[in-house]
Amino acid sequence: MNTEMEIKKAANILANAKRTVASCGAGISAESGIATFRDPGGVWEKLNPAEVGTAGGLLNTLTNNPHKLMPFFIELLETFQNAEPNPAHLALGELERMGILQTVVTQNIDNLHIEAGNTDVIEVHGNGFRIRCISCGGSERLQRKQIIKDTLKKVREIKEFTLETIASLLPPCRNCLAPTRPDVVMFGEMVKDIPQAFDAARKCDVLLAIGTSGTVYPAAHLPFHAKESGAKIIVVNPNENAFSAVSDIYIPMKAGAAMDEIIKAIRRLMH
């Protein structure tokens, strides 16, 4: 496979696209220093998903053994605090400004696509920096770095970790003052906005699958739905092409390097 030629082909397809959708997995955020959940060294090697991956399991752990969770929670906050949009995120923002990319569908909860400039972002697993009221259901998006700074300060001031003190780390609902929770999807909960994601896939003429292993459903179905509607499928993944059955272009590179090269190639075509 000639990777340089594949990049040129991908750039040509994107430059002539009428409607492009990007479907992004954990691999794109890994380049910002955010550990994946399933890969070696990931989150689920440090924590048992049966204990903390469901709302009930997390509540039970927080009630009976909060000290087990707090060191990991602090480490996670610090990781998110230091993360910045990487070249792949920035390239997707640039593709939108070029009028090529319309929608990003992401499995990530880190807010980095929005910070990189994408405006139509479908977050099928939610957003860790949006809170949802457990009473009225209202939601509010928080400023990522500020809420982490405030939360870490509160955590370090807590003398005894209990369910009550941990619950106090999140601001109350602006509407009804009830407690809130991070607006993320846990095991056993319904993914968010998946009809909108599939609608976007069916209407696009190009789908970019970036940094996704193709093992997390229903998001893994998106390239297949797009292909059934006649779209070209471009896959960027350094490890494997999970969508070999439907892909037109496969670029075996890390997301940041690949997308940076694609953007440069598109600019050459447009000038």
PDB file of C-alpha atoms in Angstrom:
ATOM      1  CA  MET A   1       0.000   0.000   0.000  1.00  0.00           C
ATOM      2  CA  ASN A   2       1.301   3.451  -0.949  1.00  0.00           C
ATOM      3  CA  THR A   3       0.226   5.641   1.983  1.00  0.00           C
ATOM      4  CA  GLU A   4       1.154   8.859   0.215  1.00  0.00           C
ATOM      5  CA  MET A   5      -1.073   7.906  -2.698  1.00  0.00           C
ATOM      6  CA  GLU A   6      -3.927   7.011  -0.338  1.00  0.00           C
ATOM      7  CA  ILE A   7      -3.646  10.441   1.290  1.00  0.00           C
ATOM      8  CA  LYS A   8      -3.850  12.115  -2.123  1.00  0.00           C
ATOM      9  CA  LYS A   9      -6.913  10.015  -2.998  1.00  0.00           C
ATOM     10  CA  ALA A  10      -8.559  10.870   0.328  1.00  0.00           C
ATOM     11  CA  ALA A  11      -7.859  14.576  -0.199  1.00  0.00           C
ATOM     12  CA  ASN A  12      -9.375  14.454  -3.680  1.00  0.00           C
ATOM     13  CA  ILE A  13     -12.514  12.704  -2.411  1.00  0.00           C
ATOM     14  CA  LEU A  14     -12.925  15.209   0.425  1.00  0.00           C
ATOM     15  CA  ALA A  15     -12.261  18.252  -1.767  1.00  0.00           C
ATOM     16  CA  ASN A  16     -15.130  17.173  -4.031  1.00  0.00           C
ATOM     17  CA  ALA A  17     -17.494  16.078  -1.263  1.00  0.00           C
ATOM     18  CA  LYS A  18     -20.849  17.739  -0.794  1.00  0.00           C
ATOM     19  CA  ARG A  19     -21.473  16.431   2.719  1.00  0.00           C
ATOM     20  CA  THR A  20     -18.872  14.790   4.979  1.00  0.00           C
ATOM     21  CA  VAL A  21     -19.311  13.167   8.375  1.00  0.00           C
ATOM     22  CA  ALA A  22     -16.476  12.156  10.721  1.00  0.00           C
ATOM     23  CA  SER A  23     -16.999   9.206  13.063  1.00  0.00           C
ATOM     24  CA  CYS A  24     -14.368   9.345  15.804  1.00  0.00           C
ATOM     25  CA  GLY A  25     -13.306   6.874  18.476  1.00  0.00           C
ATOM     26  CA  ALA A  26     -10.921   6.798  21.417  1.00  0.00           C
ATOM     27  CA  GLY A  27      -7.844   6.737  19.184  1.00  0.00           C
ATOM     28  CA  ILE A  28      -8.193  10.415  18.326  1.00  0.00           C
ATOM     29  CA  SER A  29      -8.273  11.445  22.003  1.00  0.00           C
ATOM     30  CA  ALA A  30      -5.405   9.109  22.907  1.00  0.00           C
ATOM     31  CA  GLU A  31      -3.132  11.502  21.012  1.00  0.00           C
ATOM     32  CA  SER A  32      -4.161  14.211  23.493  1.00  0.00           C
ATOM     33  CA  GLY A  33      -2.971  12.024  26.363  1.00  0.00           C
ATOM     34  CA  ILE A  34      -6.383  10.646  27.317  1.00  0.00           C
ATOM     35  CA  ALA A  35      -6.185   6.914  27.973  1.00  0.00           C
ATOM     36  CA  THR A  36      -8.619   4.663  26.154  1.00  0.00           C
ATOM     37  CA  PHE A  37     -10.930   2.437  28.181  1.00  0.00           C
ATOM     38  CA  ARG A  38     -10.362  -0.931  26.507  1.00  0.00           C
ATOM     39  CA  ASP A  39      -6.787  -0.913  25.209  1.00  0.00           C
ATOM     40  CA  PRO A  40      -3.810  -2.246  27.227  1.00  0.00           C
ATOM     41  CA  GLY A  41      -3.069   0.189  30.036  1.00  0.00           C
ATOM     42  CA  GLY A  42      -6.514   1.711  29.677  1.00  0.00           C
ATOM     43  CA  VAL A  43      -9.102   2.631  32.269  1.00  0.00           C
ATOM     44  CA  TRP A  44     -10.634  -0.823  32.618  1.00  0.00           C
ATOM     45  CA  GLU A  45      -7.267  -2.302  33.612  1.00  0.00           C
ATOM     46  CA  LYS A  46      -7.263   0.017  36.629  1.00  0.00           C
ATOM     47  CA  LEU A  47     -10.922  -0.248  37.577  1.00  0.00           C
ATOM     48  CA  ASN A  48     -13.413  -3.083  37.373  1.00  0.00           C
ATOM     49  CA  PRO A  49     -16.145  -1.966  34.943  1.00  0.00           C
ATOM     50  CA  ALA A  50     -18.614  -4.231  36.780  1.00  0.00           C
ATOM     51  CA  GLU A  51     -18.019  -2.134  39.908  1.00  0.00           C
ATOM     52  CA  VAL A  52     -17.912   1.400  38.532  1.00  0.00           C
ATOM     53  CA  GLY A  53     -19.150   1.179  34.930  1.00  0.00           C
ATOM     54  CA  THR A  54     -22.836   1.258  35.847  1.00  0.00           C
ATOM     55  CA  ALA A  55     -24.714   3.918  37.780  1.00  0.00           C
ATOM     56  CA  GLY A  56     -25.632   1.386  40.471  1.00  0.00           C
ATOM     57  CA  GLY A  57     -22.121  -0.007  40.739  1.00  0.00           C
ATOM     58  CA  LEU A  58     -20.597   3.462  40.948  1.00  0.00           C
ATOM     59  CA  LEU A  59     -23.088   4.517  43.622  1.00  0.00           C
ATOM     60  CA  ASN A  60     -22.306   1.367  45.606  1.00  0.00           C
ATOM     61  CA  THR A  61     -18.550   1.975  45.385  1.00  0.00           C
ATOM     62  CA  LEU A  62     -18.947   5.617  46.386  1.00  0.00           C
ATOM     63  CA  THR A  63     -21.121   4.591  49.326  1.00  0.00           C
ATOM     64  CA  ASN A  64     -19.016   1.721  50.668  1.00  0.00           C
ATOM     65  CA  ASN A  65     -15.478   2.306  49.482  1.00  0.00           C
ATOM     66  CA  PRO A  66     -14.946   5.856  48.171  1.00  0.00           C
ATOM     67  CA  HIS A  67     -11.207   5.769  48.989  1.00  0.00           C
ATOM     68  CA  LYS A  68     -10.776   3.121  46.292  1.00  0.00           C
ATOM     69  CA  LEU A  69     -12.083   5.461  43.628  1.00  0.00           C
ATOM     70  CA  MET A  70     -10.703   8.843  44.634  1.00  0.00           C
ATOM     71  CA  PRO A  71      -7.025   8.420  43.574  1.00  0.00           C
ATOM     72  CA  PHE A  72      -8.170   7.322  40.116  1.00  0.00           C
ATOM     73  CA  PHE A  73     -10.721  10.163  39.992  1.00  0.00           C
ATOM     74  CA  ILE A  74      -8.005  12.724  40.774  1.00  0.00           C
ATOM     75  CA  GLU A  75      -5.673  11.200  38.163  1.00  0.00           C
ATOM     76  CA  LEU A  76      -8.473  11.329  35.580  1.00  0.00           C
ATOM     77  CA  LEU A  77      -9.226  14.977  36.351  1.00  0.00           C
ATOM     78  CA  GLU A  78      -5.564  15.903  36.008  1.00  0.00           C
ATOM     79  CA  THR A  79      -5.383  14.071  32.668  1.00  0.00           C
ATOM     80  CA  PHE A  80      -8.406  15.948  31.332  1.00  0.00           C
ATOM     81  CA  GLN A  81      -7.014  19.218  32.700  1.00  0.00           C
ATOM     82  CA  ASN A  82      -3.789  18.816  30.716  1.00  0.00           C
ATOM     83  CA  ALA A  83      -5.440  17.615  27.495  1.00  0.00           C
ATOM     84  CA  GLU A  84      -5.624  19.911  24.493  1.00  0.00           C
ATOM     85  CA  PRO A  85      -7.106  19.419  21.019  1.00  0.00           C
ATOM     86  CA  ASN A  86      -4.448  17.670  18.937  1.00  0.00           C
ATOM     87  CA  PRO A  87      -3.721  18.053  15.199  1.00  0.00           C
ATOM     88  CA  ALA A  88      -6.502  15.595  14.298  1.00  0.00           C
ATOM     89  CA  HIS A  89      -9.121  17.595  16.240  1.00  0.00           C
ATOM     90  CA  LEU A  90      -7.809  20.828  14.726  1.00  0.00           C
ATOM     91  CA  ALA A  91      -7.887  19.343  11.230  1.00  0.00           C
ATOM     92  CA  LEU A  92     -11.550  18.447  11.624  1.00  0.00           C
ATOM     93  CA  GLY A  93     -12.231  22.000  12.742  1.00  0.00           C
ATOM     94  CA  GLU A  94     -10.407  23.218   9.637  1.00  0.00           C
ATOM     95  CA  LEU A  95     -12.409  20.874   7.395  1.00  0.00           C
ATOM     96  CA  GLU A  96     -15.592  22.448   8.756  1.00  0.00           C
ATOM     97  CA  ARG A  97     -14.265  25.961   8.095  1.00  0.00           C
ATOM     98  CA  MET A  98     -13.456  24.851   4.539  1.00  0.00           C
ATOM     99  CA  GLY A  99     -17.110  23.857   4.117  1.00  0.00           C
ATOM    100  CA  ILE A 100     -16.194  20.178   3.636  1.00  0.00           C
ATOM    101  CA  LEU A 101     -17.169  18.658   7.001  1.00  0.00           C
ATOM    102  CA  GLN A 102     -20.681  19.091   8.362  1.00  0.00           C
ATOM    103  CA  THR A 103     -20.949  16.728  11.351  1.00  0.00           C
ATOM    104  CA  VAL A 104     -18.696  14.977  13.852  1.00  0.00           C
ATOM    105  CA  VAL A 105     -20.044  11.873  15.581  1.00  0.00           C
ATOM    106  CA  THR A 106     -17.841  11.040  18.549  1.00  0.00           C
ATOM    107  CA  GLN A 107     -17.699   8.312  21.170  1.00  0.00           C
ATOM    108  CA  ASN A 108     -15.444  10.526  23.309  1.00  0.00           C
ATOM    109  CA  ILE A 109     -16.634  12.578  26.274  1.00  0.00           C
ATOM    110  CA  ASP A 110     -13.736  15.053  26.514  1.00  0.00           C
ATOM    111  CA  ASN A 111     -15.227  18.104  24.716  1.00  0.00           C
ATOM    112  CA  LEU A 112     -12.124  18.445  22.504  1.00  0.00           C
ATOM    113  CA  HIS A 113     -13.993  18.445  19.182  1.00  0.00           C
ATOM    114  CA  ILE A 114     -16.012  21.446  20.291  1.00  0.00           C
ATOM    115  CA  GLU A 115     -12.911  23.225  21.565  1.00  0.00           C
ATOM    116  CA  ALA A 116     -11.237  22.579  18.202  1.00  0.00           C
ATOM    117  CA  GLY A 117     -14.009  24.461  16.427  1.00  0.00           C
ATOM    118  CA  ASN A 118     -16.556  21.888  15.277  1.00  0.00           C
ATOM    119  CA  THR A 119     -20.087  23.153  15.771  1.00  0.00           C
ATOM    120  CA  ASP A 120     -22.259  20.120  14.949  1.00  0.00           C
ATOM    121  CA  VAL A 121     -20.920  17.442  17.300  1.00  0.00           C
ATOM    122  CA  ILE A 122     -23.051  14.406  18.123  1.00  0.00           C
ATOM    123  CA  GLU A 123     -21.708  12.986  21.408  1.00  0.00           C
ATOM    124  CA  VAL A 124     -23.197   9.506  21.527  1.00  0.00           C
ATOM    125  CA  HIS A 125     -21.606   8.712  24.904  1.00  0.00           C
ATOM    126  CA  GLY A 126     -22.282  12.144  26.363  1.00  0.00           C
ATOM    127  CA  ASN A 127     -19.934  14.854  27.577  1.00  0.00           C
ATOM    128  CA  GLY A 128     -17.987  14.734  30.842  1.00  0.00           C
ATOM    129  CA  PHE A 129     -18.120  18.510  31.066  1.00  0.00           C
ATOM    130  CA  ARG A 130     -21.874  18.804  30.807  1.00  0.00           C
ATOM    131  CA  ILE A 131     -23.990  18.155  33.889  1.00  0.00           C
ATOM    132  CA  ARG A 132     -27.522  16.802  33.966  1.00  0.00           C
ATOM    133  CA  CYS A 133     -30.024  17.301  36.772  1.00  0.00           C
ATOM    134  CA  ILE A 134     -31.187  14.025  38.285  1.00  0.00           C
ATOM    135  CA  SER A 135     -34.552  15.628  39.082  1.00  0.00           C
ATOM    136  CA  CYS A 136     -35.723  17.883  36.229  1.00  0.00           C
ATOM    137  CA  GLY A 137     -33.354  16.543  33.543  1.00  0.00           C
ATOM    138  CA  GLY A 138     -32.003  19.969  32.638  1.00  0.00           C
ATOM    139  CA  SER A 139     -28.411  20.134  31.414  1.00  0.00           C
ATOM    140  CA  GLU A 140     -25.642  22.703  31.465  1.00  0.00           C
ATOM    141  CA  ARG A 141     -22.292  22.712  29.663  1.00  0.00           C
ATOM    142  CA  LEU A 142     -19.361  23.676  31.882  1.00  0.00           C
ATOM    143  CA  GLN A 143     -16.017  25.244  30.988  1.00  0.00           C
ATOM    144  CA  ARG A 144     -13.668  22.252  31.054  1.00  0.00           C
ATOM    145  CA  LYS A 145     -10.504  23.668  32.592  1.00  0.00           C
ATOM    146  CA  GLN A 146     -12.295  25.900  35.096  1.00  0.00           C
ATOM    147  CA  ILE A 147     -14.560  23.159  36.454  1.00  0.00           C
ATOM    148  CA  ILE A 148     -11.580  20.799  36.778  1.00  0.00           C
ATOM    149  CA  LYS A 149      -9.569  23.453  38.622  1.00  0.00           C
ATOM    150  CA  ASP A 150     -12.496  24.132  40.972  1.00  0.00           C
ATOM    151  CA  THR A 151     -13.164  20.409  41.506  1.00  0.00           C
ATOM    152  CA  LEU A 152      -9.540  19.542  42.259  1.00  0.00           C
ATOM    153  CA  LYS A 153      -9.420  22.373  44.809  1.00  0.00           C
ATOM    154  CA  LYS A 154     -12.542  21.005  46.516  1.00  0.00           C
ATOM    155  CA  VAL A 155     -11.222  17.425  46.438  1.00  0.00           C
ATOM    156  CA  ARG A 156      -8.001  18.444  48.163  1.00  0.00           C
ATOM    157  CA  GLU A 157      -9.988  20.194  50.883  1.00  0.00           C
ATOM    158  CA  ILE A 158     -12.152  17.161  51.669  1.00  0.00           C
ATOM    159  CA  LYS A 159     -11.110  15.582  54.961  1.00  0.00           C
ATOM    160  CA  GLU A 160     -13.329  12.495  54.684  1.00  0.00           C
ATOM    161  CA  PHE A 161     -14.566  11.005  51.428  1.00  0.00           C
ATOM    162  CA  THR A 162     -18.210  10.076  51.738  1.00  0.00           C
ATOM    163  CA  LEU A 163     -21.040   9.871  49.232  1.00  0.00           C
ATOM    164  CA  GLU A 164     -22.253  13.258  50.445  1.00  0.00           C
ATOM    165  CA  THR A 165     -18.908  15.042  50.176  1.00  0.00           C
ATOM    166  CA  ILE A 166     -18.273  13.558  46.728  1.00  0.00           C
ATOM    167  CA  ALA A 167     -21.761  14.528  45.536  1.00  0.00           C
ATOM    168  CA  SER A 168     -21.045  18.106  46.649  1.00  0.00           C
ATOM    169  CA  LEU A 169     -18.262  18.375  44.064  1.00  0.00           C
ATOM    170  CA  LEU A 170     -20.791  18.968  41.285  1.00  0.00           C
ATOM    171  CA  PRO A 171     -22.784  22.214  41.175  1.00  0.00           C
ATOM    172  CA  PRO A 172     -26.531  21.962  41.835  1.00  0.00           C
ATOM    173  CA  CYS A 173     -29.065  22.375  39.044  1.00  0.00           C
ATOM    174  CA  ARG A 174     -29.586  26.019  38.076  1.00  0.00           C
ATOM    175  CA  ASN A 175     -33.300  25.404  37.561  1.00  0.00           C
ATOM    176  CA  CYS A 176     -34.378  23.432  40.629  1.00  0.00           C
ATOM    177  CA  LEU A 177     -31.231  23.216  42.821  1.00  0.00           C
ATOM    178  CA  ALA A 178     -31.382  19.400  42.812  1.00  0.00           C
ATOM    179  CA  PRO A 179     -28.144  17.358  42.567  1.00  0.00           C
ATOM    180  CA  THR A 180     -26.548  16.845  39.169  1.00  0.00           C
ATOM    181  CA  ARG A 181     -24.416  14.146  37.551  1.00  0.00           C
ATOM    182  CA  PRO A 182     -21.973  14.173  34.634  1.00  0.00           C
ATOM    183  CA  ASP A 183     -23.989  13.788  31.439  1.00  0.00           C
ATOM    184  CA  VAL A 184     -22.172  10.657  30.281  1.00  0.00           C
ATOM    185  CA  VAL A 185     -23.489   7.259  29.232  1.00  0.00           C
ATOM    186  CA  MET A 186     -22.730   4.415  31.635  1.00  0.00           C
ATOM    187  CA  PHE A 187     -23.118   0.692  31.039  1.00  0.00           C
ATOM    188  CA  GLY A 188     -26.775  -0.211  30.810  1.00  0.00           C
ATOM    189  CA  GLU A 189     -27.823   3.300  29.756  1.00  0.00           C
ATOM    190  CA  MET A 190     -29.039   4.311  26.321  1.00  0.00           C
ATOM    191  CA  VAL A 191     -26.562   6.023  24.027  1.00  0.00           C
ATOM    192  CA  LYS A 192     -27.439   9.591  23.089  1.00  0.00           C
ATOM    193  CA  ASP A 193     -28.676  11.041  19.813  1.00  0.00           C
ATOM    194  CA  ILE A 194     -28.031   7.836  17.872  1.00  0.00           C
ATOM    195  CA  PRO A 195     -30.943   8.489  15.429  1.00  0.00           C
ATOM    196  CA  GLN A 196     -29.296  11.816  14.521  1.00  0.00           C
ATOM    197  CA  ALA A 197     -25.941  10.044  14.071  1.00  0.00           C
ATOM    198  CA  PHE A 198     -27.406   7.436  11.718  1.00  0.00           C
ATOM    199  CA  ASP A 199     -29.323  10.120   9.828  1.00  0.00           C
ATOM    200  CA  ALA A 200     -26.085  12.048   9.292  1.00  0.00           C
ATOM    201  CA  ALA A 201     -24.341   8.864   8.097  1.00  0.00           C
ATOM    202  CA  ARG A 202     -27.119   8.056   5.633  1.00  0.00           C
ATOM    203  CA  LYS A 203     -27.093  11.590   4.167  1.00  0.00           C
ATOM    204  CA  CYS A 204     -23.335  12.005   3.732  1.00  0.00           C
ATOM    205  CA  ASP A 205     -21.363  11.250   0.595  1.00  0.00           C
ATOM    206  CA  VAL A 206     -18.085  10.794   2.518  1.00  0.00           C
ATOM    207  CA  LEU A 207     -17.561   9.282   5.954  1.00  0.00           C
ATOM    208  CA  LEU A 208     -14.233   9.621   7.763  1.00  0.00           C
ATOM    209  CA  ALA A 209     -13.730   6.881  10.385  1.00  0.00           C
ATOM    210  CA  ILE A 210     -10.909   8.077  12.633  1.00  0.00           C
ATOM    211  CA  GLY A 211      -9.324   6.251  15.560  1.00  0.00           C
ATOM    212  CA  THR A 212     -12.123   3.781  16.105  1.00  0.00           C
ATOM    213  CA  SER A 213     -11.678   0.048  16.646  1.00  0.00           C
ATOM    214  CA  GLY A 214     -15.111  -0.749  15.240  1.00  0.00           C
ATOM    215  CA  THR A 215     -16.005  -2.793  18.323  1.00  0.00           C
ATOM    216  CA  VAL A 216     -18.303  -0.349  20.144  1.00  0.00           C
ATOM    217  CA  TYR A 217     -21.880  -0.496  18.954  1.00  0.00           C
ATOM    218  CA  PRO A 218     -24.096   1.062  17.771  1.00  0.00           C
ATOM    219  CA  ALA A 219     -21.503   3.637  16.622  1.00  0.00           C
ATOM    220  CA  ALA A 220     -19.567   0.904  14.775  1.00  0.00           C
ATOM    221  CA  HIS A 221     -22.529   0.539  12.390  1.00  0.00           C
ATOM    222  CA  LEU A 222     -22.137   4.088  11.026  1.00  0.00           C
ATOM    223  CA  PRO A 223     -19.683   3.357   8.168  1.00  0.00           C
ATOM    224  CA  PHE A 224     -21.871   0.475   6.996  1.00  0.00           C
ATOM    225  CA  HIS A 225     -24.998   2.652   6.944  1.00  0.00           C
ATOM    226  CA  ALA A 226     -23.100   5.352   5.062  1.00  0.00           C
ATOM    227  CA  LYS A 227     -21.800   2.828   2.522  1.00  0.00           C
ATOM    228  CA  GLU A 228     -25.305   1.457   1.938  1.00  0.00           C
ATOM    229  CA  SER A 229     -26.349   4.992   0.988  1.00  0.00           C
ATOM    230  CA  GLY A 230     -23.506   5.313  -1.514  1.00  0.00           C
ATOM    231  CA  ALA A 231     -20.907   7.175   0.555  1.00  0.00           C
ATOM    232  CA  LYS A 232     -17.146   6.820   0.187  1.00  0.00           C
ATOM    233  CA  ILE A 233     -15.506   5.532   3.386  1.00  0.00           C
ATOM    234  CA  ILE A 234     -12.057   6.779   4.468  1.00  0.00           C
ATOM    235  CA  VAL A 235     -10.499   4.982   7.448  1.00  0.00           C
ATOM    236  CA  VAL A 236      -7.625   6.417   9.503  1.00  0.00           C
ATOM    237  CA  ASN A 237      -6.194   4.033  12.097  1.00  0.00           C
ATOM    238  CA  PRO A 238      -2.558   3.074  12.756  1.00  0.00           C
ATOM    239  CA  ASN A 239      -3.364  -0.435  13.978  1.00  0.00           C
ATOM    240  CA  GLU A 240      -6.103  -1.943  11.854  1.00  0.00           C
ATOM    241  CA  ASN A 241      -8.854  -1.302   9.344  1.00  0.00           C
ATOM    242  CA  ALA A 242     -11.963  -2.406  11.213  1.00  0.00           C
ATOM    243  CA  PHE A 243     -14.081  -1.437   8.210  1.00  0.00           C
ATOM    244  CA  SER A 244     -12.165  -3.229   5.456  1.00  0.00           C
ATOM    245  CA  ALA A 245     -15.408  -4.666   4.098  1.00  0.00           C
ATOM    246  CA  VAL A 246     -16.680  -1.205   3.161  1.00  0.00           C
ATOM    247  CA  SER A 247     -13.687   1.158   3.099  1.00  0.00           C
ATOM    248  CA  ASP A 248     -12.496   2.868  -0.082  1.00  0.00           C
ATOM    249  CA  ILE A 249      -9.369   4.381   1.451  1.00  0.00           C
ATOM    250  CA  TYR A 250      -7.327   3.088   4.390  1.00  0.00           C
ATOM    251  CA  ILE A 251      -4.542   5.221   5.865  1.00  0.00           C
ATOM    252  CA  PRO A 252      -2.492   3.283   8.467  1.00  0.00           C
ATOM    253  CA  MET A 253      -1.258   6.331  10.380  1.00  0.00           C
ATOM    254  CA  LYS A 254      -1.958   8.055  13.654  1.00  0.00           C
ATOM    255  CA  ALA A 255      -4.892  10.427  13.378  1.00  0.00           C
ATOM    256  CA  GLY A 256      -2.963  13.664  13.900  1.00  0.00           C
ATOM    257  CA  ALA A 257      -0.276  12.965  11.302  1.00  0.00           C
ATOM    258  CA  ALA A 258      -2.748  11.598   8.754  1.00  0.00           C
ATOM    259  CA  MET A 259      -5.250  14.419   9.053  1.00  0.00           C
ATOM    260  CA  ASP A 260      -2.512  17.042   8.899  1.00  0.00           C
ATOM    261  CA  GLU A 261      -1.272  15.522   5.614  1.00  0.00           C
ATOM    262  CA  ILE A 262      -4.818  15.322   4.244  1.00  0.00           C
ATOM    263  CA  ILE A 263      -5.433  19.007   5.021  1.00  0.00           C
ATOM    264  CA  LYS A 264      -2.195  19.992   3.253  1.00  0.00           C
ATOM    265  CA  ALA A 265      -3.157  17.917   0.216  1.00  0.00           C
ATOM    266  CA  ILE A 266      -6.625  19.503   0.084  1.00  0.00           C
ATOM    267  CA  ARG A 267      -5.102  22.987   0.210  1.00  0.00           C
ATOM    268  CA  ARG A 268      -2.821  22.125  -2.721  1.00  0.00           C
ATOM    269  CA  LEU A 269      -5.857  20.975  -4.716  1.00  0.00           C
ATOM    270  CA  MET A 270      -7.767  24.172  -3.939  1.00  0.00           C
ATOM    271  CA  HIS A 271      -4.996  26.547  -4.989  1.00  0.00           C
TER     272      HIS A 271
END
